[in-house]
mmCIF file of C-alpha atoms in Angstrom:
data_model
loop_
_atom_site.group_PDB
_atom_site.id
_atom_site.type_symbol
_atom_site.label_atom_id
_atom_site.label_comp_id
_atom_site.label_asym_id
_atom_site.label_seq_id
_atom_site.Cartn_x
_atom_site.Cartn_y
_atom_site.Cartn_z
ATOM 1 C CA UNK T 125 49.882 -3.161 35.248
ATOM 2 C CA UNK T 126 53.350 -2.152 34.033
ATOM 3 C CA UNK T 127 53.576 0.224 31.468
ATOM 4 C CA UNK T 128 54.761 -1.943 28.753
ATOM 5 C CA UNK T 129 51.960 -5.009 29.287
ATOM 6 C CA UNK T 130 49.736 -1.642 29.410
ATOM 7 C CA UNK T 131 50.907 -0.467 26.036
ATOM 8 C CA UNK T 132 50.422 -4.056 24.501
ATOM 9 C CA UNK T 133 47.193 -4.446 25.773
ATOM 10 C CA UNK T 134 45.956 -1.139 24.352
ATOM 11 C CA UNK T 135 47.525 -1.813 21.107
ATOM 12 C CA UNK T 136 45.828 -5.670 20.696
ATOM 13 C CA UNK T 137 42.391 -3.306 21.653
ATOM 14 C CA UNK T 138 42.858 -1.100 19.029
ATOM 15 C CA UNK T 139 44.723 -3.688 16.484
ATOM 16 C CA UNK T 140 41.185 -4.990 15.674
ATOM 17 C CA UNK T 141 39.965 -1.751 14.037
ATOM 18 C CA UNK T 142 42.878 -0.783 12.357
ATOM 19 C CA UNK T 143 42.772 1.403 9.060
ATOM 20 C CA UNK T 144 43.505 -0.858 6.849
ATOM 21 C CA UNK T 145 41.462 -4.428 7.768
ATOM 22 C CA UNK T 146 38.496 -2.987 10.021
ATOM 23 C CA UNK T 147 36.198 -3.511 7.389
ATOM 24 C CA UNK T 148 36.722 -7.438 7.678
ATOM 25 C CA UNK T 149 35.411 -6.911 11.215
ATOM 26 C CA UNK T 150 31.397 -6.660 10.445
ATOM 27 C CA UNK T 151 32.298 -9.127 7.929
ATOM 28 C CA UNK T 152 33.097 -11.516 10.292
ATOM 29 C CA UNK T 153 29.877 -10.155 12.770
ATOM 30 C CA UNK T 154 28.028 -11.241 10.392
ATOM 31 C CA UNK T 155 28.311 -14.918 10.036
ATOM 32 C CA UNK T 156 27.564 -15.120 13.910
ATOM 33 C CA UNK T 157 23.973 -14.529 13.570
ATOM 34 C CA UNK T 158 21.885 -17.879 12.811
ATOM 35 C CA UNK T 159 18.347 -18.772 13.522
ATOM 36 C CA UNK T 160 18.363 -22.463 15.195
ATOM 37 C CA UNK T 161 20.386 -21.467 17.886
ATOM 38 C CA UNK T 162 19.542 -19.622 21.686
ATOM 39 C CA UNK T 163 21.460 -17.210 23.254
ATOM 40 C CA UNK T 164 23.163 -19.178 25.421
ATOM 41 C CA UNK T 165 24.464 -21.338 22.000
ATOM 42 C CA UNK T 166 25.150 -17.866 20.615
ATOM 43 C CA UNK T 167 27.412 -17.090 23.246
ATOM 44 C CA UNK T 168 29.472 -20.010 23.222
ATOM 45 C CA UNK T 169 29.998 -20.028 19.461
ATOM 46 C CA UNK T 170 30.834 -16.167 19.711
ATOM 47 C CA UNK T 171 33.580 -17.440 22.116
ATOM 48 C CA UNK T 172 34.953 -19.880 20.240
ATOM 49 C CA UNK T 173 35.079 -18.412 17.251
ATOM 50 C CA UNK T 174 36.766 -15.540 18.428
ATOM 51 C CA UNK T 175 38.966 -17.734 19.533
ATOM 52 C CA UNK T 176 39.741 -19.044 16.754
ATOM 53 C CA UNK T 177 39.814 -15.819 14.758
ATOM 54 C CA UNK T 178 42.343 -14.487 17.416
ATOM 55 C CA UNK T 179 44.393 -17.441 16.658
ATOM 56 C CA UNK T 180 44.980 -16.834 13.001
ATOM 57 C CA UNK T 181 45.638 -13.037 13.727
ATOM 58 C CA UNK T 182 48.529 -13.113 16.158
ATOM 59 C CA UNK T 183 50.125 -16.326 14.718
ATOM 60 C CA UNK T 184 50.708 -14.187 11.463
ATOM 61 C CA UNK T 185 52.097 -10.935 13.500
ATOM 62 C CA UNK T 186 54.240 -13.516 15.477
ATOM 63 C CA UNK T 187 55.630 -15.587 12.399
ATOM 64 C CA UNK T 188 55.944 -11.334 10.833
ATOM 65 C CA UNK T 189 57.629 -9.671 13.639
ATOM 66 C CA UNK T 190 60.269 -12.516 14.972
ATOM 67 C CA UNK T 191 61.054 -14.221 11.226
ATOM 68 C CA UNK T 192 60.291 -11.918 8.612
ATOM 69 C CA UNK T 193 60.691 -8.180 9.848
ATOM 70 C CA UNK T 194 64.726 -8.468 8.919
ATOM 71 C CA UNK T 195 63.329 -8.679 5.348
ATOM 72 C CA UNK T 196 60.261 -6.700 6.062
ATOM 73 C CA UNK T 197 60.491 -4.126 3.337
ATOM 74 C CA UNK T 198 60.929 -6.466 0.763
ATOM 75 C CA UNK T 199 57.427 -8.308 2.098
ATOM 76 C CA UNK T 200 55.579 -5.131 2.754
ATOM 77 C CA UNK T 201 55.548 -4.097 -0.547
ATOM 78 C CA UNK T 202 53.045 -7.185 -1.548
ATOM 79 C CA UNK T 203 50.677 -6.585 1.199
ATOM 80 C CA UNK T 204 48.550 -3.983 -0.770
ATOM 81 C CA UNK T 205 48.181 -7.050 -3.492
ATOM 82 C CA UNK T 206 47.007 -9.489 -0.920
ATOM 83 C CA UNK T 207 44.463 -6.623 0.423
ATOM 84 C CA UNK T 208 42.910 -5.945 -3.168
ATOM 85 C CA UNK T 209 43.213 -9.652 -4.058
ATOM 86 C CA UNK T 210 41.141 -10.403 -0.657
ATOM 87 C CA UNK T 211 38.685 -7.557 -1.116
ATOM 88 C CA UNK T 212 38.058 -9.062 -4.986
ATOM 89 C CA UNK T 213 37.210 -12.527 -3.447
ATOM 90 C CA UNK T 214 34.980 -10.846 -0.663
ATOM 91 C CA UNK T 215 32.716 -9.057 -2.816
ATOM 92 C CA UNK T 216 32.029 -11.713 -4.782
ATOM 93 C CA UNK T 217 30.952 -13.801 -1.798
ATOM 94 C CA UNK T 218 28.906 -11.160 -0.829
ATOM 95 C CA UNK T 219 27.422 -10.558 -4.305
ATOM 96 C CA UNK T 220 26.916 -15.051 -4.657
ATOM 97 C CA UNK T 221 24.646 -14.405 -0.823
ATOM 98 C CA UNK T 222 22.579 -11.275 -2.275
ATOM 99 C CA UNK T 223 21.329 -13.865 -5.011
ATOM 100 C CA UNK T 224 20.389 -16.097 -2.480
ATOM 101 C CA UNK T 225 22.768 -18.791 -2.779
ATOM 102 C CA UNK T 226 25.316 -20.216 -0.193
ATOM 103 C CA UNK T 227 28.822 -20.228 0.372
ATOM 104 C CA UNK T 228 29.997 -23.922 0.153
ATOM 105 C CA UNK T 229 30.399 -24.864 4.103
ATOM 106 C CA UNK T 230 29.034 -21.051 4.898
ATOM 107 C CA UNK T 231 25.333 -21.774 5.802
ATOM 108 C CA UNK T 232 24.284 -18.714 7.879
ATOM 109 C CA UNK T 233 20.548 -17.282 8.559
ATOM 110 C CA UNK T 234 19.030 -20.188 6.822
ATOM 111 C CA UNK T 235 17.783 -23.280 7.635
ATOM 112 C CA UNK T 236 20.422 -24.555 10.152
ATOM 113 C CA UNK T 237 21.759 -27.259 8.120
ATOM 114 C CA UNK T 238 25.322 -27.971 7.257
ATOM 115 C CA UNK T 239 28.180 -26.573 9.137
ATOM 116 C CA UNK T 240 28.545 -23.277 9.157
ATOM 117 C CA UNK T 241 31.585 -21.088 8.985
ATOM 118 C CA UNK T 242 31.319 -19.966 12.741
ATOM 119 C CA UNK T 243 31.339 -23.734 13.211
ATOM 120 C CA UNK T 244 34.542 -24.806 11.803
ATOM 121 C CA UNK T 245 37.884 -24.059 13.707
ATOM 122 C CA UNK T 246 40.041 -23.623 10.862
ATOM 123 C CA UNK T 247 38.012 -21.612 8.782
ATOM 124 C CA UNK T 248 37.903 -19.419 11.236
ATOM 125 C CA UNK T 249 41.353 -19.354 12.095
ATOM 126 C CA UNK T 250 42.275 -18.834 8.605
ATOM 127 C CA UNK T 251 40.117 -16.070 8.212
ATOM 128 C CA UNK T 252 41.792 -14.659 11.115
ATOM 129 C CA UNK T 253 44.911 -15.184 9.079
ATOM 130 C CA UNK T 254 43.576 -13.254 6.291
ATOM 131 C CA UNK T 255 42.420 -9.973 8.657
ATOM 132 C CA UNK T 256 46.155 -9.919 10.046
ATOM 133 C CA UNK T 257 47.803 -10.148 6.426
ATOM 134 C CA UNK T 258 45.204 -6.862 5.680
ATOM 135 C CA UNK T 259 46.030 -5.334 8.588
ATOM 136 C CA UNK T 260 49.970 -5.493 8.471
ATOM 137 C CA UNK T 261 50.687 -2.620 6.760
ATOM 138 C CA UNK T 262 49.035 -0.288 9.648
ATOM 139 C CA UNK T 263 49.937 -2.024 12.708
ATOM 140 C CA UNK T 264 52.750 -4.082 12.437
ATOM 141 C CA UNK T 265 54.982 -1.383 13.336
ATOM 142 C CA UNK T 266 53.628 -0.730 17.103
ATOM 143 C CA UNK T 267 53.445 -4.837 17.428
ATOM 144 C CA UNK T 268 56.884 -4.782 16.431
ATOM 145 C CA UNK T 269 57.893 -2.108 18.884
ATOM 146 C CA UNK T 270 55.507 -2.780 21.913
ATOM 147 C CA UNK T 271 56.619 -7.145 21.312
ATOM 148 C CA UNK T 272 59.122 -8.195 19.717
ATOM 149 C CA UNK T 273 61.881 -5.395 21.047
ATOM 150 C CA UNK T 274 61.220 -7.858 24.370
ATOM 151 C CA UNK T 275 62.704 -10.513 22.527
ATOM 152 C CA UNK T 276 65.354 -8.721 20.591
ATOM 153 C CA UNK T 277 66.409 -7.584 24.096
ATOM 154 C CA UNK T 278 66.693 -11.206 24.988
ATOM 155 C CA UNK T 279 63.891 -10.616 27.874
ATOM 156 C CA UNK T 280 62.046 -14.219 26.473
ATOM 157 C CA UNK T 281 59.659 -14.348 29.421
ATOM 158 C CA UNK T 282 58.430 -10.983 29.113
ATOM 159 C CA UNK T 283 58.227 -11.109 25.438
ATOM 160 C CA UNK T 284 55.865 -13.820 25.537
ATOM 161 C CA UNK T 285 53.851 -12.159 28.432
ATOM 162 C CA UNK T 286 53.708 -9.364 26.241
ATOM 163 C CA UNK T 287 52.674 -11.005 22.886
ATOM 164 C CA UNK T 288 49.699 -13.350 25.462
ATOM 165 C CA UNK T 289 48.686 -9.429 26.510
ATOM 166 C CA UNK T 290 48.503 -7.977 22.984
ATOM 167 C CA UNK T 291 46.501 -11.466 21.875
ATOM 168 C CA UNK T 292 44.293 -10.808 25.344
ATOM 169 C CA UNK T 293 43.849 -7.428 24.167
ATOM 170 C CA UNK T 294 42.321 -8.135 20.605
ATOM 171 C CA UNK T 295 40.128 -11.275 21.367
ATOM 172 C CA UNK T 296 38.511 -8.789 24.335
ATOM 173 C CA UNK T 297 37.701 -6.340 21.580
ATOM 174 C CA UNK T 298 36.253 -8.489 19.064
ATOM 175 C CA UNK T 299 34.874 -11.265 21.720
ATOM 176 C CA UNK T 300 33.200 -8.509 23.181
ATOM 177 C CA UNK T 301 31.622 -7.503 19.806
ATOM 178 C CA UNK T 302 30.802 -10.874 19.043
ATOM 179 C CA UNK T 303 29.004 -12.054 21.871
ATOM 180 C CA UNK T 304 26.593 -8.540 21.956
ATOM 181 C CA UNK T 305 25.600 -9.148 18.348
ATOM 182 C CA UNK T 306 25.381 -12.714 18.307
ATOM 183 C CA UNK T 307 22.665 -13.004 21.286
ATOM 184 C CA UNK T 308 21.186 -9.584 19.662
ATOM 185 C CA UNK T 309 20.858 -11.848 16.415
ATOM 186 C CA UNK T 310 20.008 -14.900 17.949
ATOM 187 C CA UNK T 311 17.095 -13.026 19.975
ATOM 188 C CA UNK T 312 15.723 -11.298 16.874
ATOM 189 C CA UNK T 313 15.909 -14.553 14.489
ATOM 190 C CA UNK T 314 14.193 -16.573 17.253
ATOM 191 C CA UNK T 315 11.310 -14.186 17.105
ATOM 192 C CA UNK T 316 11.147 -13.876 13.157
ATOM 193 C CA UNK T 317 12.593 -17.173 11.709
ATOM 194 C CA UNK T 318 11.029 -16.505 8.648
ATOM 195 C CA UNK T 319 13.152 -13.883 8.345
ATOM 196 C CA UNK T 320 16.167 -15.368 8.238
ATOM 197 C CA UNK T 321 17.048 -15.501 4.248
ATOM 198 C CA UNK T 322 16.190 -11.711 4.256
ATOM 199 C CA UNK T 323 18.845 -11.708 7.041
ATOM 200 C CA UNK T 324 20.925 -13.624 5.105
ATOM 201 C CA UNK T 325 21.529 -11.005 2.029
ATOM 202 C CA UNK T 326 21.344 -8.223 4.816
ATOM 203 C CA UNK T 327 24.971 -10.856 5.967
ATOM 204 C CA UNK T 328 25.983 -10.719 2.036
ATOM 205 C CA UNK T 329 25.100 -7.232 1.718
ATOM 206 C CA UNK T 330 27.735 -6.794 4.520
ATOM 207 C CA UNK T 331 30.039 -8.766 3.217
ATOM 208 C CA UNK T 332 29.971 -7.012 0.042
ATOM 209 C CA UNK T 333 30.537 -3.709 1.320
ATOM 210 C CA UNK T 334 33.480 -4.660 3.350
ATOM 211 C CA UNK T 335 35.039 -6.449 0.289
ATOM 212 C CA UNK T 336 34.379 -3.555 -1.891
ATOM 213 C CA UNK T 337 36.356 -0.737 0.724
ATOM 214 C CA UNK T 338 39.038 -3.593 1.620
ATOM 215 C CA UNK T 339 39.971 -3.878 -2.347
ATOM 216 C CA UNK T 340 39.449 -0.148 -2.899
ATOM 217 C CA UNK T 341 42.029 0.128 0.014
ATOM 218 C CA UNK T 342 44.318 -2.754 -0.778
ATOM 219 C CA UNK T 343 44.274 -0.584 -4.785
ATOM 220 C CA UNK T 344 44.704 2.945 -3.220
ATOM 221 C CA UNK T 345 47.873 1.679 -1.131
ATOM 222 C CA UNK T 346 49.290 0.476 -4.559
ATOM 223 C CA UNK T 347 48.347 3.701 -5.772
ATOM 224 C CA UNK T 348 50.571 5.833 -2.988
ATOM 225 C CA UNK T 349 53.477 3.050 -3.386
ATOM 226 C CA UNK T 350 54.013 3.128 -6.823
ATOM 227 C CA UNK T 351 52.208 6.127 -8.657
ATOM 228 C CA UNK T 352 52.534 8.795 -5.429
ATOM 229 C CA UNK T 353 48.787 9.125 -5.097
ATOM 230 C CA UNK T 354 47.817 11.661 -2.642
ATOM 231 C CA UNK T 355 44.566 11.048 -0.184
ATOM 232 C CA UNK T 356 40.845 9.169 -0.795
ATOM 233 C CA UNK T 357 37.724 10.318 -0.195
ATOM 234 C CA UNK T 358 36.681 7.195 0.048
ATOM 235 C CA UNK T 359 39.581 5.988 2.033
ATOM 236 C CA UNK T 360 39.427 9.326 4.332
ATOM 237 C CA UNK T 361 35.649 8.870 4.834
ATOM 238 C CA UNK T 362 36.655 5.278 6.039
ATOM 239 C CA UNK T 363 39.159 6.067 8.218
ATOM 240 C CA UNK T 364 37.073 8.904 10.210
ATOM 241 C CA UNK T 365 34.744 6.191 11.184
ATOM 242 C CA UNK T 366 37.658 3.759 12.010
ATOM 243 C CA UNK T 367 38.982 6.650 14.309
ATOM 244 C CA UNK T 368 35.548 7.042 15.969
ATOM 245 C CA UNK T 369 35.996 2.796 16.890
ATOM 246 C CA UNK T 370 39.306 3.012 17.860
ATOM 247 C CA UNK T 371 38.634 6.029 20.147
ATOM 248 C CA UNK T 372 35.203 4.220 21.462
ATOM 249 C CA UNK T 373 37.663 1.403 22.287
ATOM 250 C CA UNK T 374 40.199 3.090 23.952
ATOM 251 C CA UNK T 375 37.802 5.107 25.752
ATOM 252 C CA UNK T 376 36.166 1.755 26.727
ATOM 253 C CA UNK T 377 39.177 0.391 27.978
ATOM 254 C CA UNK T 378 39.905 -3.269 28.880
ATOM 255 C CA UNK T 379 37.780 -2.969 32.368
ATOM 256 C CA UNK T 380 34.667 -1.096 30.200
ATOM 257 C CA UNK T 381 35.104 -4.077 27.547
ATOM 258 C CA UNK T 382 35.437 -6.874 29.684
ATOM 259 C CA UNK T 383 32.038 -5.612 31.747
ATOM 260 C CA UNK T 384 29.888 -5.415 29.135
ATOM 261 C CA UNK T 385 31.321 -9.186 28.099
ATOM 262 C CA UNK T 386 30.680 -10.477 31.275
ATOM 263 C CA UNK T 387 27.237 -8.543 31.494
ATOM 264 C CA UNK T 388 26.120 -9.596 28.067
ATOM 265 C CA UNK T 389 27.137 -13.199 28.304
ATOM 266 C CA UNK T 390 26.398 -13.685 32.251
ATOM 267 C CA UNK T 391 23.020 -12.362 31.584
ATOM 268 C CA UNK T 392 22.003 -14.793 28.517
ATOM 269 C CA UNK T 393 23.779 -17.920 30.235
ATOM 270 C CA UNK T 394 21.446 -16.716 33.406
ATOM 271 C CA UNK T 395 18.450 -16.701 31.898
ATOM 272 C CA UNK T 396 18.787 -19.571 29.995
ATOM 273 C CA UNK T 397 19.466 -21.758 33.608
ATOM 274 C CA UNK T 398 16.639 -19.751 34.861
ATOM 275 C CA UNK T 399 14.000 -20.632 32.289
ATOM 276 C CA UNK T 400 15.601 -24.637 32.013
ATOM 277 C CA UNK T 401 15.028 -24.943 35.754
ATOM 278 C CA UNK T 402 11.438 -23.173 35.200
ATOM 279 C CA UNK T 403 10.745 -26.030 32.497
#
């Protein structure tokens, strides 16, 4: 692999745990686990939906890096806004699933019915959207310099090859994260589905926590922009477990990522043909 489809493949890996939106990741883990589905369902809507959510994510760093870095400092300095804004509206999801209730068209560890969010493309893709717009502020700049130079450079072909690499690169990381805890979930829930609205706040629980840091970030990046605010405890505790999943991922690799994919998903879609053909 050259050393510039290397580069963009390391930096999709690690673009997924990123300072500033890696919270949104067990946010979106959670809405994978539901209890009137197998494993081999599991897997498939882990796929998918990481498909999706990869969608959303490199559409905004494309539409960022080739239209709107030439008037990227003006845009930047918004981005803590949408974070805090986002963060607000997270939490209070989170908080409306503690009590019990459900998310209109978010129907996860409960009875099965309705669509739930895992289930609908656009949601997904949207939310995907919505990590990248979070995540900006830390990683545009080695998309930026890894991609689009390519294109600046007038190299079209390889700047496309290198933006499919960098997409490759993040829906590896996260597929690979959503297919282990989505046949984890589905294997647990199938043997306790009377647990599944305790699951369910455990989800909103989640989800409130990641709102909460994600608008503590999104205010603390205001903070440093406007009023010169110096570090976070919160913030620095954050980012010493973001630095632990970035090096796991790195250390990983795309070859350790990609096995345990195959492993995980080979294995449930296995035994599922092997216990049909037993039936």
């Amino acid at each position: 692999m050259g050393e510039g489809f290397a580069l963009a493949l390391g930096a999709g890996l690690v673009a997924a745990v990123n300072p500033c939106g890696f919270a949104l990741l067990p946010a979106y883990l959670a809405t994978l686990v539901r209890p009137d589905d197998g494993r081999a369902a599991a897997v498939g809507r882990a796929l998918r939906s990481t498909a999706a959510l990869t969608l959303g994510f490199v559409a905004v760093f494309g539409t960022f890096g080739l239209v709107v870095a030439p008037v990227a400092s003006s845009v930047q300095r918004w981005l803590p806004v949408f974070t805090l804004v986002l963060g607000v509206v997270l939490a209070a999801a989170g908080i409306w699933v503690v009590a019990g209730r459900e998310l209109p068209g978010l129907r996860v560890l409960r009875t099965g019915s309705g669509r739930p969010l895992t289930d609908r493309w656009w949601s997904v893709v949207g939310f995907g959207a919505s990590y990248a717009l979070a995540s900006l502020t830390c990683t545009i700049a080695p998309f930026l310099a890894v991609v689009v130079t390519a294109f600046r450079a007038g190299s079209i072909g390889q700047g496309v090859a290198l933006f499919a690499t960098y997409a490759a690169g993040m829906a590896l990381l996260v597929g690979t994260a959503a297919v282990v805890v989505a046949v984890a979930g589905a294997g647990v829930v199938g043997r306790a589905r009377s647990a599944g609205p305790v699951l369910a706040r455990v989800g909103g629980a989640i989800l409130l926590i990641a709102g909460l840091y994600v608008a503590w970030y999104g205010f603390w990046e205001l903070r440093v922009l406007y009023g010169g605010a110096g570090t976070d405890p919160v913030v620095e505790g954050a980012a010493a477990v973001q630095r632990w999943l970035a090096a796991t991922a790195e250390g990983l690799g795309w070859v350790g990522l990609l096995a345990v994919l195959v492993a995980v998903a080979g294995a449930t879609l296995g035994l599922t043909w092997w216990r049909r053909r037993r039936a």
